[in-house]
XYZ file of C-alpha atoms in Angstrom:
645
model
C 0.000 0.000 0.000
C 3.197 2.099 0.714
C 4.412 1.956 -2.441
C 0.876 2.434 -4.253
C 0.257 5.632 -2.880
C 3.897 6.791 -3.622
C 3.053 5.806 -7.714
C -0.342 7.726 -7.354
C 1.201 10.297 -5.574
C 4.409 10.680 -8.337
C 1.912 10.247 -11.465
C -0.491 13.531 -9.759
C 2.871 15.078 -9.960
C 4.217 14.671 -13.359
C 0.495 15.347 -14.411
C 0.194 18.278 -12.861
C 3.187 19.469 -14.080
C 2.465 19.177 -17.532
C -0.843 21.122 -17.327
C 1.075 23.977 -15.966
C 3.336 24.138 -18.901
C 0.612 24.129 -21.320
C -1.030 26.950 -19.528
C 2.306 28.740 -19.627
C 2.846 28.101 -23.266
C -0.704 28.746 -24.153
C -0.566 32.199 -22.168
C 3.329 32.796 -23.341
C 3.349 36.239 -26.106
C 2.812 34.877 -29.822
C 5.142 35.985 -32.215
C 6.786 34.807 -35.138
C 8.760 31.520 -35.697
C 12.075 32.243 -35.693
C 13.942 31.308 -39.089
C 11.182 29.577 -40.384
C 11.665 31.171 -43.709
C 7.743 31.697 -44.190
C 6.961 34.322 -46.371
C 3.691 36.338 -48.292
C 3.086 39.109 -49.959
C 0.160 41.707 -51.039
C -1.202 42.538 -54.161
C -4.017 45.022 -55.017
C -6.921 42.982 -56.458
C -7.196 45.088 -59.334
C -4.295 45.909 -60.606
C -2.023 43.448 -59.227
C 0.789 45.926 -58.249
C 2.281 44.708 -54.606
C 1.452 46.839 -51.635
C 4.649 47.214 -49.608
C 2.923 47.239 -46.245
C 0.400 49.945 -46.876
C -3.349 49.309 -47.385
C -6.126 51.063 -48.978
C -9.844 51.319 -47.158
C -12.389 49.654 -49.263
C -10.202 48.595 -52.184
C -9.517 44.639 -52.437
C -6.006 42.838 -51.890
C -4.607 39.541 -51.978
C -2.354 37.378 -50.058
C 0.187 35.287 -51.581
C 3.141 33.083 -50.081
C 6.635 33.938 -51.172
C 8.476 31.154 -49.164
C 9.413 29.190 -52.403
C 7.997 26.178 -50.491
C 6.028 23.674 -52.150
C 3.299 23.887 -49.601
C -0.722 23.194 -49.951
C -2.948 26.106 -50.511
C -5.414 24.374 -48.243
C -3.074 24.830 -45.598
C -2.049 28.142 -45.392
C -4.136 30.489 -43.108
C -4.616 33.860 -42.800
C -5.506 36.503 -40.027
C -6.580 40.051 -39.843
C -6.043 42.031 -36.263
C -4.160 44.106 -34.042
C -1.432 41.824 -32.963
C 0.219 38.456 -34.169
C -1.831 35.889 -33.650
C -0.683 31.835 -33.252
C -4.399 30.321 -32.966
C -8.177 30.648 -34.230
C -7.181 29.912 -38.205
C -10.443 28.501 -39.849
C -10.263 29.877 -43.103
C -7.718 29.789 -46.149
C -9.254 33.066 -47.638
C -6.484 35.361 -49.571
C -8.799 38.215 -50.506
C -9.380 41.353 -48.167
C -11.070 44.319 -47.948
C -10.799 46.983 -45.013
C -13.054 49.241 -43.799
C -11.234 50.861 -41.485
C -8.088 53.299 -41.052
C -5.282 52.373 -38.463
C -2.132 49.653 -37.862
C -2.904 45.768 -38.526
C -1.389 42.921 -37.684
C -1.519 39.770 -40.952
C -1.049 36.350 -39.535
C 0.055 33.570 -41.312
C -0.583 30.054 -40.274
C 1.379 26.912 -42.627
C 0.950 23.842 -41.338
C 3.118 20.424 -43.151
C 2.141 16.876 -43.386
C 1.622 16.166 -39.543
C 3.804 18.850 -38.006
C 2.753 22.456 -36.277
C 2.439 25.114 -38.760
C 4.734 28.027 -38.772
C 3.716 31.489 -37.694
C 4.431 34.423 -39.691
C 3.232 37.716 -39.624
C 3.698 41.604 -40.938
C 2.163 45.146 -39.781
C 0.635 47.027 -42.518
C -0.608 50.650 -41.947
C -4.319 50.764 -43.553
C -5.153 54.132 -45.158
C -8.533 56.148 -45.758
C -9.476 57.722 -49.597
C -11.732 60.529 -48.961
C -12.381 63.149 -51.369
C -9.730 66.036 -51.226
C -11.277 69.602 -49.638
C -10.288 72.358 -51.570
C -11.603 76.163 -52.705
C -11.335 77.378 -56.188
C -11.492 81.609 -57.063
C -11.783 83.044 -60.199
C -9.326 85.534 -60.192
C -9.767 87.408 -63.711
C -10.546 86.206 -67.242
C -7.896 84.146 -67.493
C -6.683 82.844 -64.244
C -8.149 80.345 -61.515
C -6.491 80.701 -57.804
C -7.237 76.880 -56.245
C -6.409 76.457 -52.067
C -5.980 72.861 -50.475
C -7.801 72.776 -47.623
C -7.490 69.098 -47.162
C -3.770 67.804 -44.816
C -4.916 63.924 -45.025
C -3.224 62.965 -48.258
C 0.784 63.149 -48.263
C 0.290 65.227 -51.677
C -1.988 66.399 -54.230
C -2.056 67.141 -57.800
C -4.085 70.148 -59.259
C -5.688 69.718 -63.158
C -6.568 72.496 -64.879
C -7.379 72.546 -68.616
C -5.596 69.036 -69.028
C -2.238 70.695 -66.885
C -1.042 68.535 -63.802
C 0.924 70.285 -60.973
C 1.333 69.274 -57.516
C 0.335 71.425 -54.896
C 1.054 71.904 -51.674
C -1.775 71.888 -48.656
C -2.696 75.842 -47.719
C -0.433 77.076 -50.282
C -3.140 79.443 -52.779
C -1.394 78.714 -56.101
C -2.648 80.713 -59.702
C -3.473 78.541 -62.846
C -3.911 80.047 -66.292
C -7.721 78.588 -66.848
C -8.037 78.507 -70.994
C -11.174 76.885 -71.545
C -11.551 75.438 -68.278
C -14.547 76.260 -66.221
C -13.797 73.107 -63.461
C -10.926 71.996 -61.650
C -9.891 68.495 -60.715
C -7.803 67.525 -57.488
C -6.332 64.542 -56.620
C -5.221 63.016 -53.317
C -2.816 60.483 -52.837
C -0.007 58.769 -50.328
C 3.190 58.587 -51.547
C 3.787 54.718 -50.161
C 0.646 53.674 -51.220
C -0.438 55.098 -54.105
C -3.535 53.522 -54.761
C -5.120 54.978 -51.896
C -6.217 58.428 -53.614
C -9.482 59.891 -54.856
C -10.584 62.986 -56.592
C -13.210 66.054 -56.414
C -13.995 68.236 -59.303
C -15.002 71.765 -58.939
C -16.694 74.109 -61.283
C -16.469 77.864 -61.042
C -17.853 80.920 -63.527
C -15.287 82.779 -65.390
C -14.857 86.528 -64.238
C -15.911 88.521 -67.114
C -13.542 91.032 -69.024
C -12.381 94.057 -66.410
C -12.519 97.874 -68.475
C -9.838 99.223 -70.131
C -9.397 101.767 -67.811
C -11.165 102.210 -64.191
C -14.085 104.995 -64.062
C -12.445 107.825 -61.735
C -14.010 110.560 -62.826
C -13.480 113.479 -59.943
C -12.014 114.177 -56.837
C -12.533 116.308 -54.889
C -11.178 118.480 -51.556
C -13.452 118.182 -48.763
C -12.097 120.114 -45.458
C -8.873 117.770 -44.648
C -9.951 115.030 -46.822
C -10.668 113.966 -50.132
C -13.890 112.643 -52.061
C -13.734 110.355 -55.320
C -16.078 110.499 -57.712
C -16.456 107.462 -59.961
C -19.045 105.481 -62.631
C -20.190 101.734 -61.895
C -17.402 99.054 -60.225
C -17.661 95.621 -61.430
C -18.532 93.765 -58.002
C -16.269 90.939 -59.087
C -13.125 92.655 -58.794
C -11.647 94.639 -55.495
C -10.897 98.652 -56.271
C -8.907 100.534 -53.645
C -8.068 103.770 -53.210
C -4.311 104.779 -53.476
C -1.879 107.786 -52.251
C 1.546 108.693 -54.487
C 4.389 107.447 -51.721
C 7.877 107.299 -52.966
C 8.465 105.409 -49.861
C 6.005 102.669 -50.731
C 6.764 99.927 -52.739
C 5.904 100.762 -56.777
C 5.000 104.159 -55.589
C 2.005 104.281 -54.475
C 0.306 103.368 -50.709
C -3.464 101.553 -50.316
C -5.331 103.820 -48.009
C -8.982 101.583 -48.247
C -11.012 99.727 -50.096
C -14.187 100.454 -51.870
C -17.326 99.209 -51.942
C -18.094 98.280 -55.254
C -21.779 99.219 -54.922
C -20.423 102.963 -54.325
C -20.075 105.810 -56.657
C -18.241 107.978 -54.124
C -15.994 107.169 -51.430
C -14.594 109.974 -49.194
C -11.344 109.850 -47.176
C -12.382 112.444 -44.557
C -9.024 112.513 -42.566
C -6.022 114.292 -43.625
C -4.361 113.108 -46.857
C -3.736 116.595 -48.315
C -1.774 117.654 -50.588
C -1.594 114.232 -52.372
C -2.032 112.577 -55.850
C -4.388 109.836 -55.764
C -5.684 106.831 -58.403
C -8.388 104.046 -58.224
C -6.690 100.465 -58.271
C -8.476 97.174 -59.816
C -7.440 94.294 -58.646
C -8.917 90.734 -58.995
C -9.593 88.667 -55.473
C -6.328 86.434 -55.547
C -3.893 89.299 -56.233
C -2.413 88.297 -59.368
C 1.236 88.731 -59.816
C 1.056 91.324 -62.725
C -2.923 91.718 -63.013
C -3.737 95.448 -62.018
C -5.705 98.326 -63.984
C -5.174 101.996 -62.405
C -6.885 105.033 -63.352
C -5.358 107.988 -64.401
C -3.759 109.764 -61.113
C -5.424 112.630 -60.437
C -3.614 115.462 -57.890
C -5.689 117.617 -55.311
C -5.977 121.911 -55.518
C -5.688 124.022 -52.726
C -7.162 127.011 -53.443
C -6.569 130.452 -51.051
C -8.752 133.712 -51.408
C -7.895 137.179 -49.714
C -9.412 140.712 -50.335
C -8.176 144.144 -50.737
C -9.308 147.719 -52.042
C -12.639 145.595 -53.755
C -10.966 142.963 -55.350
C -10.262 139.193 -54.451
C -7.181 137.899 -55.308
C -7.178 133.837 -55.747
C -3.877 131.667 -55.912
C -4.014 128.351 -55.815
C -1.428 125.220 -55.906
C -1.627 121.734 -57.768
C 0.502 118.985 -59.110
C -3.248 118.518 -61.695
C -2.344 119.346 -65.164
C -5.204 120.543 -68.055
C -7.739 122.965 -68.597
C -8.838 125.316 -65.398
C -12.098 126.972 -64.686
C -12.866 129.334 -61.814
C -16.067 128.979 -59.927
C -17.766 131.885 -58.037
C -20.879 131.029 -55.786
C -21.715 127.857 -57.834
C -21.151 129.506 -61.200
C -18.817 129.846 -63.963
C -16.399 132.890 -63.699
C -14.028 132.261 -66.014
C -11.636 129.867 -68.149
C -7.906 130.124 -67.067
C -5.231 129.544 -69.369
C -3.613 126.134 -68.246
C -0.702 126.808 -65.823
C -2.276 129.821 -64.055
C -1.564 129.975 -60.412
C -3.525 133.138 -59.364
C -6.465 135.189 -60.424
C -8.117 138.901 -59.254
C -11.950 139.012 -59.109
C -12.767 143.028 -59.569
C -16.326 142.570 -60.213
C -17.556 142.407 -56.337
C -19.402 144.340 -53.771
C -18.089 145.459 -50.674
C -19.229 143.290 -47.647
C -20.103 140.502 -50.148
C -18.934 136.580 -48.890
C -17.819 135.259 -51.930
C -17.212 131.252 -52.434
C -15.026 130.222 -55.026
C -13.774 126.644 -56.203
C -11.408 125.435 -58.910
C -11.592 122.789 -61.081
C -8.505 121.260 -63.127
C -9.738 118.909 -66.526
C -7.615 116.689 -67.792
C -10.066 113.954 -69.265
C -11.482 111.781 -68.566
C -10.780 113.239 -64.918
C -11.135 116.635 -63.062
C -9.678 117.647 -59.799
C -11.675 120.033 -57.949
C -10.231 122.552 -55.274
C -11.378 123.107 -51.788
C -14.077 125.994 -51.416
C -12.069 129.156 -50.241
C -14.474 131.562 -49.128
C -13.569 135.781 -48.545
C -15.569 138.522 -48.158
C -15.039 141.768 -50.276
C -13.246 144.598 -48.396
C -12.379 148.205 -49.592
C -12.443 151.945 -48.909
C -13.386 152.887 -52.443
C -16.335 154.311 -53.486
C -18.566 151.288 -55.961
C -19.374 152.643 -59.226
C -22.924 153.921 -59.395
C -26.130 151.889 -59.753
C -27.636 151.794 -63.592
C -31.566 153.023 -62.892
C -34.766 152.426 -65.193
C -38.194 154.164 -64.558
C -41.467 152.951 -66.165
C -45.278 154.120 -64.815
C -47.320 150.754 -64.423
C -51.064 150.345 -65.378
C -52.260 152.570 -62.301
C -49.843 154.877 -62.534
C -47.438 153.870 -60.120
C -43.767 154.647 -61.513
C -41.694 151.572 -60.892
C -38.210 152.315 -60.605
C -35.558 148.817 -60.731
C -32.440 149.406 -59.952
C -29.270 147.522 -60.419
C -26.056 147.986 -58.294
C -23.010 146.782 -60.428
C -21.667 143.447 -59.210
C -24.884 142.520 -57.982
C -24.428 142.763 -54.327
C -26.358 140.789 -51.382
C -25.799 143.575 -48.829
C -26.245 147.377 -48.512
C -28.467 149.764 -49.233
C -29.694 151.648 -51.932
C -30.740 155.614 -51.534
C -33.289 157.259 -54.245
C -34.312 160.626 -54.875
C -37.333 162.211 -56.642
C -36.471 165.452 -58.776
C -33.460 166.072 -56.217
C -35.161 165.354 -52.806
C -34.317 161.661 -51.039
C -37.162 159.741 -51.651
C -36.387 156.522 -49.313
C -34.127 153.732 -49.342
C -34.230 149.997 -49.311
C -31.841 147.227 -48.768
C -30.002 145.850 -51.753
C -29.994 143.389 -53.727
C -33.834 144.826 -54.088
C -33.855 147.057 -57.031
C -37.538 147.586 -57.402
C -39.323 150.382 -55.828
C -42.717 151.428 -56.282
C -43.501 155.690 -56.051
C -46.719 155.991 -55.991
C -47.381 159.282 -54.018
C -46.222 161.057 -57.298
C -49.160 162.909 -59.380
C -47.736 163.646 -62.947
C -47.356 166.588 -63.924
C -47.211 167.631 -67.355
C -45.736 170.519 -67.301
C -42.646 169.575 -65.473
C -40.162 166.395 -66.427
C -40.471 163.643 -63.431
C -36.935 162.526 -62.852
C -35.040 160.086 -60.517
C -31.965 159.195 -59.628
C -30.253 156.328 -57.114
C -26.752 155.806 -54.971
C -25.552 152.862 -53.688
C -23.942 152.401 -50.586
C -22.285 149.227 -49.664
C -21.695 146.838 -46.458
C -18.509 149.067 -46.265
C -19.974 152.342 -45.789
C -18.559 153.178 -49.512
C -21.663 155.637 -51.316
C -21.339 155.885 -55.148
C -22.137 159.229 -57.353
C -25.744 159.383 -57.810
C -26.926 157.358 -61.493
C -27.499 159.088 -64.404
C -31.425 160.671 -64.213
C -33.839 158.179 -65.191
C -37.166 160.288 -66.145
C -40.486 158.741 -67.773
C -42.909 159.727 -70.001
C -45.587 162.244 -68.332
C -48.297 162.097 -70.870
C -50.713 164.756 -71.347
C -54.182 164.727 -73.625
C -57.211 166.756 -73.886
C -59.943 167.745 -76.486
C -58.691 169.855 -79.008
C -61.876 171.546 -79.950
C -65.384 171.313 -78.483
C -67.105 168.603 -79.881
C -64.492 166.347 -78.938
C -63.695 164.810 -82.561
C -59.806 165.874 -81.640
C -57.492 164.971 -78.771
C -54.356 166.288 -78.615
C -51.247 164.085 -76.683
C -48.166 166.190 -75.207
C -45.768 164.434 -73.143
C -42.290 165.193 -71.753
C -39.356 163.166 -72.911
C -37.788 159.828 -71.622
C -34.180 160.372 -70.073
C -32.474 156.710 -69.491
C -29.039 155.365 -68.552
C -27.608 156.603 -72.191
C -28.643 160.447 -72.730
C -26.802 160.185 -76.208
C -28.815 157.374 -77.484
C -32.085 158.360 -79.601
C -35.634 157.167 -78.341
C -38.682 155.986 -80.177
C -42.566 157.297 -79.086
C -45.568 154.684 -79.859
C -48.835 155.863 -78.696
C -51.023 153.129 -77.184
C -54.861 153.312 -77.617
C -56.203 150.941 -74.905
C -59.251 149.454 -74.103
C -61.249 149.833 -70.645
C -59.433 146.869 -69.190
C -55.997 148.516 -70.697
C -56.133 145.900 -73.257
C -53.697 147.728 -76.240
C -56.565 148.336 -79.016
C -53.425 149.945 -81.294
C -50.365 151.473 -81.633
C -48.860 154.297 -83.705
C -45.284 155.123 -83.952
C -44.927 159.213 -83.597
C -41.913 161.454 -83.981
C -41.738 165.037 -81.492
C -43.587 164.851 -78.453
C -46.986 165.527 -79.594
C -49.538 163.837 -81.263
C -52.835 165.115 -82.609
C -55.708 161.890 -82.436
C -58.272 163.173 -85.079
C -60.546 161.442 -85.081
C -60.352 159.480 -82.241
C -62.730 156.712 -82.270
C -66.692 157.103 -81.762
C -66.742 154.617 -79.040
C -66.423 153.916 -76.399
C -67.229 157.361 -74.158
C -63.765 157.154 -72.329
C -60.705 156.483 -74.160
C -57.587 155.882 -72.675
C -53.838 156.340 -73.974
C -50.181 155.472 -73.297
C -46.679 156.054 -74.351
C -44.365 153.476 -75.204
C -40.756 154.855 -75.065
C -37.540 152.658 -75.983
C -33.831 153.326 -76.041
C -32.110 155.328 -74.488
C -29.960 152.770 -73.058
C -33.105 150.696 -71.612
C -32.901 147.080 -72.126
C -36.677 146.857 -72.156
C -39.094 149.882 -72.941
C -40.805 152.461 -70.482
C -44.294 153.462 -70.443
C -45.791 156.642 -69.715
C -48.607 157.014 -67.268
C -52.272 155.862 -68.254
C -54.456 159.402 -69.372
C -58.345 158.975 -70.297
C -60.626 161.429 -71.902
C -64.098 161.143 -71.003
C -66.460 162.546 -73.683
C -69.846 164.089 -73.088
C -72.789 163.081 -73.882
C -74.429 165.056 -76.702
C -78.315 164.803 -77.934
C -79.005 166.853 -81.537
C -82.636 167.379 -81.725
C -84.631 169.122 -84.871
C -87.410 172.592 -84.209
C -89.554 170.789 -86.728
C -90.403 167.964 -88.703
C -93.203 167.539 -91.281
C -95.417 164.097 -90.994
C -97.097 164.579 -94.730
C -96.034 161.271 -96.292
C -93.591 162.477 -99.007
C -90.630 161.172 -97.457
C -88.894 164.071 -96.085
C -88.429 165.088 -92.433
C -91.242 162.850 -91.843
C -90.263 161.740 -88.450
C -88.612 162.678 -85.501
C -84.951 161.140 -84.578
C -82.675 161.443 -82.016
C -79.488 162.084 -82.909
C -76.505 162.218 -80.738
C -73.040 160.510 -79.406
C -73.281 157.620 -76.361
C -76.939 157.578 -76.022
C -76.376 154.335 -74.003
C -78.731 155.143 -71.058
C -81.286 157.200 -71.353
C -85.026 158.543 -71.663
C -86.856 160.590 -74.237
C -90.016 162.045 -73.277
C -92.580 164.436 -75.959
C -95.801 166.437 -74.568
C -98.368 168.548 -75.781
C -99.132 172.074 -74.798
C -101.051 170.393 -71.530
C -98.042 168.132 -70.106
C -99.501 165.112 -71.600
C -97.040 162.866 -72.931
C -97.688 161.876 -76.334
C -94.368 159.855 -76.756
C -91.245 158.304 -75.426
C -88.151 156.382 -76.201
C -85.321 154.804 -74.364
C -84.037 153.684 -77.553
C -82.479 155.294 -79.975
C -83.710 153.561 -82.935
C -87.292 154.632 -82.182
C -88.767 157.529 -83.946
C -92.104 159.830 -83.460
C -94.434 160.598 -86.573
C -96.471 163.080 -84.794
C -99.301 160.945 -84.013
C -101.075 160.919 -80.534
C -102.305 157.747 -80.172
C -104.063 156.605 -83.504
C -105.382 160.118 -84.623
C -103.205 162.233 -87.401
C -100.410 164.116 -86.411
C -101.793 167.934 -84.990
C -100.112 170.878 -86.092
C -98.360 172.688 -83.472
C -95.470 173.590 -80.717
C -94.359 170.600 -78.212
C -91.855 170.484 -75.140
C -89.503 167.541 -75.161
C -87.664 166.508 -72.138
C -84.384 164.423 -72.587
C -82.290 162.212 -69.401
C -79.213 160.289 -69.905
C -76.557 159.156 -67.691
C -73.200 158.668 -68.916
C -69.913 155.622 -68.924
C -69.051 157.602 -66.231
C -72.068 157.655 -64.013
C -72.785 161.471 -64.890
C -76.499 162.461 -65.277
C -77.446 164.974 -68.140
C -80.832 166.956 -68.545
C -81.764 168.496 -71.701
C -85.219 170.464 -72.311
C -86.739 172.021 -75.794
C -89.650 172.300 -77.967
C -90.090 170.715 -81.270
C -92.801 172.053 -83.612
C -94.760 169.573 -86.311
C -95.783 170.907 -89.370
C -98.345 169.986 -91.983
């Protein structure tokens, strides 16, 4: 029993023994057998080219042995994972594809004719194919700018219009487009090569940038400057620009501008300066710039002295130069003037005056320099018109030379101030003035300025006084006098037209006259009232003068016959009334007893001595006769009218 239980107890032993190596094996590291001289390879499925330990997501491969060993397909293994891997071989597949990016481990297992297989294994790095990132910009007409965003692929290659280049990541590189309107890139690893991919981009060809950008004007503005300009093409990037000698190509960016803008103003100090208008495209193209012409800045300076303003101004602008005074045209300078005297102002006057240099298609336009007018001499003497209106008012306009926005100007009447107004208003209306026809009416103005200067009184400026009145008593003549028109020009001759108006002073005709008379026989039979005018020109005047209005009211006049003789032989058989402006009035006929035996109101009716229907009575009867006149006046006439057989 002794020696049974010392077998038992040395077989538990050894057994035990040999369980703990296998557990120590089975849990040892698993790595390659040593000298073994196992050996495979990869190949891409596709193209067969051998993939020296670098893998491609999603594109096939294939395992083949290398050892030169004749051994048995349908015993060599294979394993995909993250280690070496000695056990768990089921299947003799040789034909992969990945689907994932990272380091793996590929395990093979070759087992001979009743002996453990041999363990082999190699790390391949598996790589990902996405499609490259990248931007594309159309820079002008014939370049495309293209920027890899992508840092994935270990290069890329740019094709444009069938050109290849390689690119590098973030590195904005310039293509010359032809026909293209797309651009291919390509991504790739430089140890793998298969593992690439592609992305195609299109993009819209800028169109054709002018021949020359629109500046058209600058302008000073205070400190600053404002350019003018037409419409910016919004695909391209304009920027204003200063002359620097300092700055590289001469010239410095001061901003950009919008290309929605037709005026962009630099308001802080750039002055003096020389300025252009840059076009540029959005990737800055070596060599791809259109500048307008550069266009300088005027500073203009005004002073005063003894009435005049002197102007001097200072420019690098070159062309034609034209001074402006208060918004308007003063005068065309001679290119290369510097300075300029203004004589025709007013004392006390603020003048504003701007220059503008034209050298086309631009123009540079000064700074406003504004002055006012100072002196101690006396301003020449206001030119002076006098005209009577339609109710006899004389209207007197009055025109201070320079035409000045201050001061004052001082009339008189035959000698005597009159009043005085402020200037620039020339027109004053005198119309506590009765005419009177036997003297000449004359006037005469002085200006005084903001200065206290007073000019020499204008030459006299006298209207027409007009004159008329019947020339004998029935009124068939009317005689016009009238004193003569004095104007700014004594020496020049004047012309006389008298005016025949209407009630409403509605011109019925005119009739030129020489002298200063005029004899209106006959004048016309109606109307009752008729009215008359002079029309004077020259003299100097610009525009004529009129005289005051005169009217003539005629009576009214009633011609009855003694007698009349109702027999039927066709003479004197009635009686008519006869007269002039028997517009309103009453006729009235009675016999020896005051009993009316006939009356009219018109006078188109006539009497034939009857009394009713009995025959006309020989015999003495007393007429009465009422009227009142155009001019409300009433008129009574009385008389006796005998009818004989």
């Amino acid at each position: 029993m002794g020696l049974m239980r010392q077998l038992l107890l040395f077989f538990l032993v050894l057994a035990t023994g040999v369980v703990r190596s296998f557990e120590a094996w089975a849990q040892a590291p698993c790595v390659d057998t040593p000298n073994s001289g196992a050996c495979f390879r990869a190949y891409d499925a596709a193209t067969g080219q051998e993939l020296p330990r670098q893998l491609c997501i999603g594109r096939p491969f294939r395992l083949r042995d290398c050892s030169g060993r004749a051994l048995n397909p349908a015993q060599i293994y294979y394993q995909i994972g993250s280690a070496t891997v000695c056990r768990g071989f089921q299947d003799t597949t040789t034909t992969f594809t990945l689907r994932a990016p990272g380091q793996v481990f590929i395990t093979q297992n070759t087992q001979g004719s009743g002996t453990q297989g041999v363990i082999y294994s190699k790390e391949y790095t598996v790589r990902e194919a996405p499609a490259p990132v990248f931007t594309v910009t159309a820079c002008n007409p014939e370049q495309v700018q293209v920027t890899i965003t992508d840092q994935r692929y270990d290069q890329y290659e740019v094709e444009v219009n069938g050109v290849r280049q390689l690119v590098a990541p973030n590195t904005p590189t310039t293509f010359f487009r032809g026909n293209a309107t797309s651009v291919k890139v390509t991504g790739q690893y430089r140890a793998a090569g298969l593992c690439s991919n592609s992305a195609t981009q299109t993009f819209t060809p800028l169109p054709a940038p002018p021949a020359q950008v629109p500046l058209q004007r600058i302008s000073v503005q205070g400190t600053g400057v404002e350019l003018q300009f037409g419409a910016l093409q919004p695909e391209y990037t304009y920027s204003v620009q200063a002359q620097d000698a300092a700055s590289p190509g001469g010239f410095r960016t001061l901003a950009t501008v919008p290309t929605s803008a037709t005026s962009f103003a630099l308001p802080y100090s750039v002055l003096p300066g020389c300025f252009r208008l840059l076009l540029t495209d959005a990737c800055q193209s070596s060599g791809f710039a259109i500048a307008s012409p550069v266009v300088c800045s005027v500073s203009l300076t005004a002073t005063a002295s003894n009435g005049r303003n002197q102007l001097s101004w200072s420019t690098g602008a070159t062309g034609s130069l034209a001074l402006f005074r208060n918004g308007q045209l003063l005068q065309n300078l001679p290119a290369g003037s510097t300075q300029y005297e203004d004589a025709d102002v007013v004392c006390g006057t603020v003048y504003r005056y701007r220059l503008v240099v034209s050298n086309p298609p631009v123009a540079s336009e000064s700074n406003e320099a504004e002055v006012t007018t100072t002196s101690t001499l006396p301003p020449p003497p206001p030119l002076l018109t006098a005209s009577f209106n339609l109710r006899n008012q004389v209207e007197l306009t009055a025109r201070a030379a320079g035409s000045p926005t201050s001061g004052r100007l001082i009339y008189q009447r035959n000698g005597a101030q009159l009043t005085s107004i402020p200037a620039p208003a020339g027109l004053l209306r005198d119309s506590l003035v009765a005419p009177d026809p036997a003297a000449a009416l004359c006037y005469t103005v002085r200006f005084e300025d903001a200065c206290g200067n007073r000019s020499a009184d204008s030459p006299p400026a006298c209207p027409v006084v007009l004159a008329a009145a019947p020339a004998n008593e029935t009124g068939s003549e009317i005689r016009l006098t009238w004193m003569p028109l004095r104007g700014p020009d004594p020496a020049a001759p004047v012309a006389y037209q008298v005016l025949l108006l209407s009630a409403t002073n509605a011109v019925l005709s005119r009739r030129p006259v020489t002298g200063l008379t005029y004899l209106d026989a006959p004048p016309p039979t109606s109307p009752q009232r008729v009215r008359y005018r002079i029309e004077a020109t020259g003299a100097g005047l610009a525009a004529p003068s009129y005289s005051n209005v005169v009217e003539i009211i005629r009576t009214v006049r009633l011609f009855v016959p003694t007698a009349f003789t109702p027999n039927g032989d066709g003479l004197n058989d009635v009686l008519e009334l006869k007269g002039r402006y028997l517009d309103n009035f009453q006729f009235v006929v009675m016999d020896r007893n005051g009993k009316e035996v006939f009356r009219a109101t018109d006078r188109t009716r006539t009497w034939d001595g009857r009394i009713g229907s009995q025959a006309p009575v020989p015999g003495a009867y007393v007429w009465r006769f009422e009227a009142t006149d155009q001019d409300g006046q009433r008129t009574v006439q009385h008389g006796t009218v005998t009818v004989l057989r």
